[in-house]
Coordinates of C-alpha atoms and ligand atoms in Angstrom, one line a residue:
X1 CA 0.0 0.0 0.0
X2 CA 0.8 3.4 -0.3
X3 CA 2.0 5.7 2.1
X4 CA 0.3 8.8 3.5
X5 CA 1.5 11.3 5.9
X6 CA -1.1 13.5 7.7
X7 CA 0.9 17.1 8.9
X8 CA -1.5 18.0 11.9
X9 CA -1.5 21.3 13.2
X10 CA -4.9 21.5 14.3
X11 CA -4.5 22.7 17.9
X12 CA -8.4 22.9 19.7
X13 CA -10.0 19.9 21.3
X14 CA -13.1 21.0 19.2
X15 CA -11.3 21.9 15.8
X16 CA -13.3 22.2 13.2
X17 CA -10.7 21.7 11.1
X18 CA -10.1 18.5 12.4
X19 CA -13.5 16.8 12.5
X20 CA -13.1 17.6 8.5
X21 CA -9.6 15.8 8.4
X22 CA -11.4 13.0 9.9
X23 CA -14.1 12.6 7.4
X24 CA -11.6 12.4 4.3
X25 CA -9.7 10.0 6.5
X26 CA -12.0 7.5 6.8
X27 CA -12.2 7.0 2.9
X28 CA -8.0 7.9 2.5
X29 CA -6.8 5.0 4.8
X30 CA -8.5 2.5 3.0
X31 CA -6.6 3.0 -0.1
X32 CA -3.2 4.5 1.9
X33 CA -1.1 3.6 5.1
X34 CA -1.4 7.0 7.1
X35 CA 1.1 8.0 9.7
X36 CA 0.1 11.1 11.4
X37 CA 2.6 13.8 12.5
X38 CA 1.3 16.1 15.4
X39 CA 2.4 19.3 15.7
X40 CA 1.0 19.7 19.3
X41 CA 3.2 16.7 20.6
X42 CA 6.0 17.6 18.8
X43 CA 8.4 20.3 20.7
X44 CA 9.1 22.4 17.6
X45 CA 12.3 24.8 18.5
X46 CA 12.7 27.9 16.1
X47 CA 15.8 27.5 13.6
X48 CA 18.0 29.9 15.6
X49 CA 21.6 30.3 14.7
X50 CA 23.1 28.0 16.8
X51 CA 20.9 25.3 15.0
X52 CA 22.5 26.7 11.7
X53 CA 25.7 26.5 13.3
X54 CA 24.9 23.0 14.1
X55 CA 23.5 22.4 10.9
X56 CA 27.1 23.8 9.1
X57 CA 29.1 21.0 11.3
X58 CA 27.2 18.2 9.5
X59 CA 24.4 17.8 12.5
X60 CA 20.9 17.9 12.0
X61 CA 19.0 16.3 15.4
X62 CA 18.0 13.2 13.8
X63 CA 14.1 13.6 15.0
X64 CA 14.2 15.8 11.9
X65 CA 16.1 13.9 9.6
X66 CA 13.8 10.8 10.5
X67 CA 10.8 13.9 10.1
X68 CA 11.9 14.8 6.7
X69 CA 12.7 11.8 5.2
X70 CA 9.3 10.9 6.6
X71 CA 7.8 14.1 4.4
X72 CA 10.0 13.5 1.4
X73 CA 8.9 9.8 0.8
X74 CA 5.4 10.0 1.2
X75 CA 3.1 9.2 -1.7
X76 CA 0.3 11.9 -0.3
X77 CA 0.5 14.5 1.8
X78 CA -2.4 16.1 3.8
X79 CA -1.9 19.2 5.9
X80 CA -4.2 20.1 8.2
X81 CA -4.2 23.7 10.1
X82 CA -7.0 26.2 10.8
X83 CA -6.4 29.5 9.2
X84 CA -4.7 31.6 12.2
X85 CA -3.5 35.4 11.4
X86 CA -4.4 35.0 7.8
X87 CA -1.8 32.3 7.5
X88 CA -1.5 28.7 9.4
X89 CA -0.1 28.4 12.9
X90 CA 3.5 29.0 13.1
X91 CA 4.4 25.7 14.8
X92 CA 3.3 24.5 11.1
X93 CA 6.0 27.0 9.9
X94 CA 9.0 26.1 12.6
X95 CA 8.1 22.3 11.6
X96 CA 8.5 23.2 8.0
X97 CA 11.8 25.2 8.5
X98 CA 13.0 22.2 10.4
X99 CA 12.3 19.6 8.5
X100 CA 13.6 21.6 4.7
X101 CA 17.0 19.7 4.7
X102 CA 19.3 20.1 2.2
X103 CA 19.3 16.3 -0.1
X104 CA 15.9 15.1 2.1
X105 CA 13.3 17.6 0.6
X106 CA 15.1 19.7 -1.7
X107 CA 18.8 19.4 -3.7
X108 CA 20.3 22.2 -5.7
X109 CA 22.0 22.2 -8.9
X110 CA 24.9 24.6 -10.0
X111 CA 21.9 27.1 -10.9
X112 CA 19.0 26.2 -9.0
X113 CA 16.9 24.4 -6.1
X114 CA 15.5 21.2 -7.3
X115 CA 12.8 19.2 -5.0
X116 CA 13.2 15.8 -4.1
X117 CA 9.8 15.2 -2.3
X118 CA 8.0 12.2 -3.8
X119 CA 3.8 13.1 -3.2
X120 CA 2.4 14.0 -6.4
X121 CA -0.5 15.1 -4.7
X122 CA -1.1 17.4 -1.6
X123 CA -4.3 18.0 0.1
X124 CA -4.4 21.0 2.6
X125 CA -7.4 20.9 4.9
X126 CA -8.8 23.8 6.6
X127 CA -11.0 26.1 8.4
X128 CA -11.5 29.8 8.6
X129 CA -13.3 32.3 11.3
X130 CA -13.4 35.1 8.7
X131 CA -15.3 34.9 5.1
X132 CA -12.2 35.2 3.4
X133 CA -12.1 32.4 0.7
X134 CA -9.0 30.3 -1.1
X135 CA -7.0 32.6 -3.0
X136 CA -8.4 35.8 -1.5
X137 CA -5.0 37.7 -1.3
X138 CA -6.3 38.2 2.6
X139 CA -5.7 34.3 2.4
X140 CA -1.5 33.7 2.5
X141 CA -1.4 30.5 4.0
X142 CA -2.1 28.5 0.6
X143 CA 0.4 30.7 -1.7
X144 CA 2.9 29.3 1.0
X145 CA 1.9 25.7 0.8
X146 CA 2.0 26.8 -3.0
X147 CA 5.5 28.2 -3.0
X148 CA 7.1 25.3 -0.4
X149 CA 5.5 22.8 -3.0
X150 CA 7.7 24.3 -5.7
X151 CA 10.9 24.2 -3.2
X152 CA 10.3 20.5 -2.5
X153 CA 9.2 19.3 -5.7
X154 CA 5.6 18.6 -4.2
X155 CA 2.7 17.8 -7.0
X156 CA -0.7 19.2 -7.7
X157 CA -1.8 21.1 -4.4
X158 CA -5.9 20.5 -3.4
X159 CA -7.6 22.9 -0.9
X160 CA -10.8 22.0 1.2
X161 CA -12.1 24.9 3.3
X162 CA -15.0 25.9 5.3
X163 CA -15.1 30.1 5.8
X164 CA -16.8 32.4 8.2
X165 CA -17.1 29.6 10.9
X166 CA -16.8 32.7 13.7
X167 CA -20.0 34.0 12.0
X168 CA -22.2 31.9 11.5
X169 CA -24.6 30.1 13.5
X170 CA -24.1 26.5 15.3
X171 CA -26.4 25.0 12.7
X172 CA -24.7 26.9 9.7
X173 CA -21.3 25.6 11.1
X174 CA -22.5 22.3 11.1
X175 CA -24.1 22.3 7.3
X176 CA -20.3 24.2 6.6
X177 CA -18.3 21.0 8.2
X178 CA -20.6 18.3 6.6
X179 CA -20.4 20.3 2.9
X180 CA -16.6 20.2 3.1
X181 CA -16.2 16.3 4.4
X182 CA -18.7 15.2 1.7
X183 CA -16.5 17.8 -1.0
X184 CA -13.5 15.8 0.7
X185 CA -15.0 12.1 0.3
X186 CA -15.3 12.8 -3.2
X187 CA -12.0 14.4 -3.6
X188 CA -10.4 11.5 -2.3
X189 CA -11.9 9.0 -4.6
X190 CA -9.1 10.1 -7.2
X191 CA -6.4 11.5 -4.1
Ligands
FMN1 C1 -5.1 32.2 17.4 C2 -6.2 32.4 16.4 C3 -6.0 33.2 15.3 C4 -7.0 33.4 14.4 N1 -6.9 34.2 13.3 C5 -7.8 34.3 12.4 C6 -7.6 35.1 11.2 O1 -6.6 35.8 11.1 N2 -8.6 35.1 10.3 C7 -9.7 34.4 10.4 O2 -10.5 34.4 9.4 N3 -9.9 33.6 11.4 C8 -9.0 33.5 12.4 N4 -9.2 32.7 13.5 C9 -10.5 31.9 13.6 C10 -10.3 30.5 13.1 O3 -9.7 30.5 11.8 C11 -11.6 29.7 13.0 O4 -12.2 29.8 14.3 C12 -11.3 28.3 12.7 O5 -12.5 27.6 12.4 C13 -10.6 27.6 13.8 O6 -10.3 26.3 13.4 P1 -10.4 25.0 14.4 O7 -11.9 24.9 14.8 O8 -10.0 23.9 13.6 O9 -9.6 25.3 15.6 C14 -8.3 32.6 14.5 C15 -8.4 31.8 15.6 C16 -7.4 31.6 16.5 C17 -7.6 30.7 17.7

């Protein structure tokens, strides 16, 4: 079977976001072996200069090179984040800085940066307060997945979303979450 890797930075007990990445999981592990990786369990450090330092001697803590190659050998990769300060929590950036390792995710030619990440597709998963849709320019957190994808060699990008969640009524919220897992289920059937 194929391998999936779920990036999870859905942080609230009650995430919307997550109840969605649920729905399209049911369907996704029948067809894929899925290994989550939880931002909230992992102690994420900022890359600081003595972890460039580190990184110019030759060591990267091997939690991340195990990460990474994680990452760079999956098949499919689904990210999961609500949409936090027009973007996607930073843990989600700090993991990503971590785990973008020179001959893991991404190599360089003479002239240029050439990705080495094998998932051909990407689905990224999530939920915002505001009613700002996908590729609103209010919206950066997909041009980043967009632009990392490029870096890492990372195939055709999918977005599911669910907007003004903070507006709208418990009922409305729920018709929101079950529209996007059903637009999910069907997705999947050719993820
Ligand atoms: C720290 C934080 C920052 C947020 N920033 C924004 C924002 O900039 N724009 C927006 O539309 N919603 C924002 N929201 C609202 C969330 O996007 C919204 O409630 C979303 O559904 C939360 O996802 P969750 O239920 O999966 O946690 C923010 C929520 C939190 C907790």
């Amino acid at each position: 079977m194929e391998s999936l890797v779920v990036i999870n930075a859905c942080m609230r007990e009650e995430s919307r976001t997550q109840r969605i990445l649920d729905g399209v999981l049911a369907p996704l592990s029948k067809k894929y072996n899925v290994e989550t990786v939880n931002m909230g369990e992992l102690d994420c450090k900022w890359v600081n200069s003595d972890v460039l330092k580190e990184r110019d001697n030759g060591y990267v803590p091997q939690l991340y090179v195990n990460l990474a190659k994680k990452v760079a050998n999956a098949d499919r990769l689904v990210i999961a984040a609500p949409f936090w300060d027009m973007s996607f929590p930073s843990v989600l950036k700090v993991f990503f800085e971590n785990i973008s390792l020179f001959n893991i995710t991404f190599t360089s030619t003479q002239t240029e940066c050439v990705g080495l990440c094998k998932a051909k597709k990407v689905l990224y998963i999530t939920t915002r307060g505001m009613n700002i849709k996908t590729g609103d320019p209010l919206e950066q957190a997909t041009p980043y997945i967009k632009a990392l994808s490029k870096l890492w060699g990372l195939g055709e990008l999918y977005v599911l979303s669910a907007e003004n969640l903070d507006y709208s009524s418990d009922k409305e919220i729920e018709s929101k979450v079950e529209a996007a897992i059903a637009q999910g289920v069907e997705l999947c059937k050719t993820f």
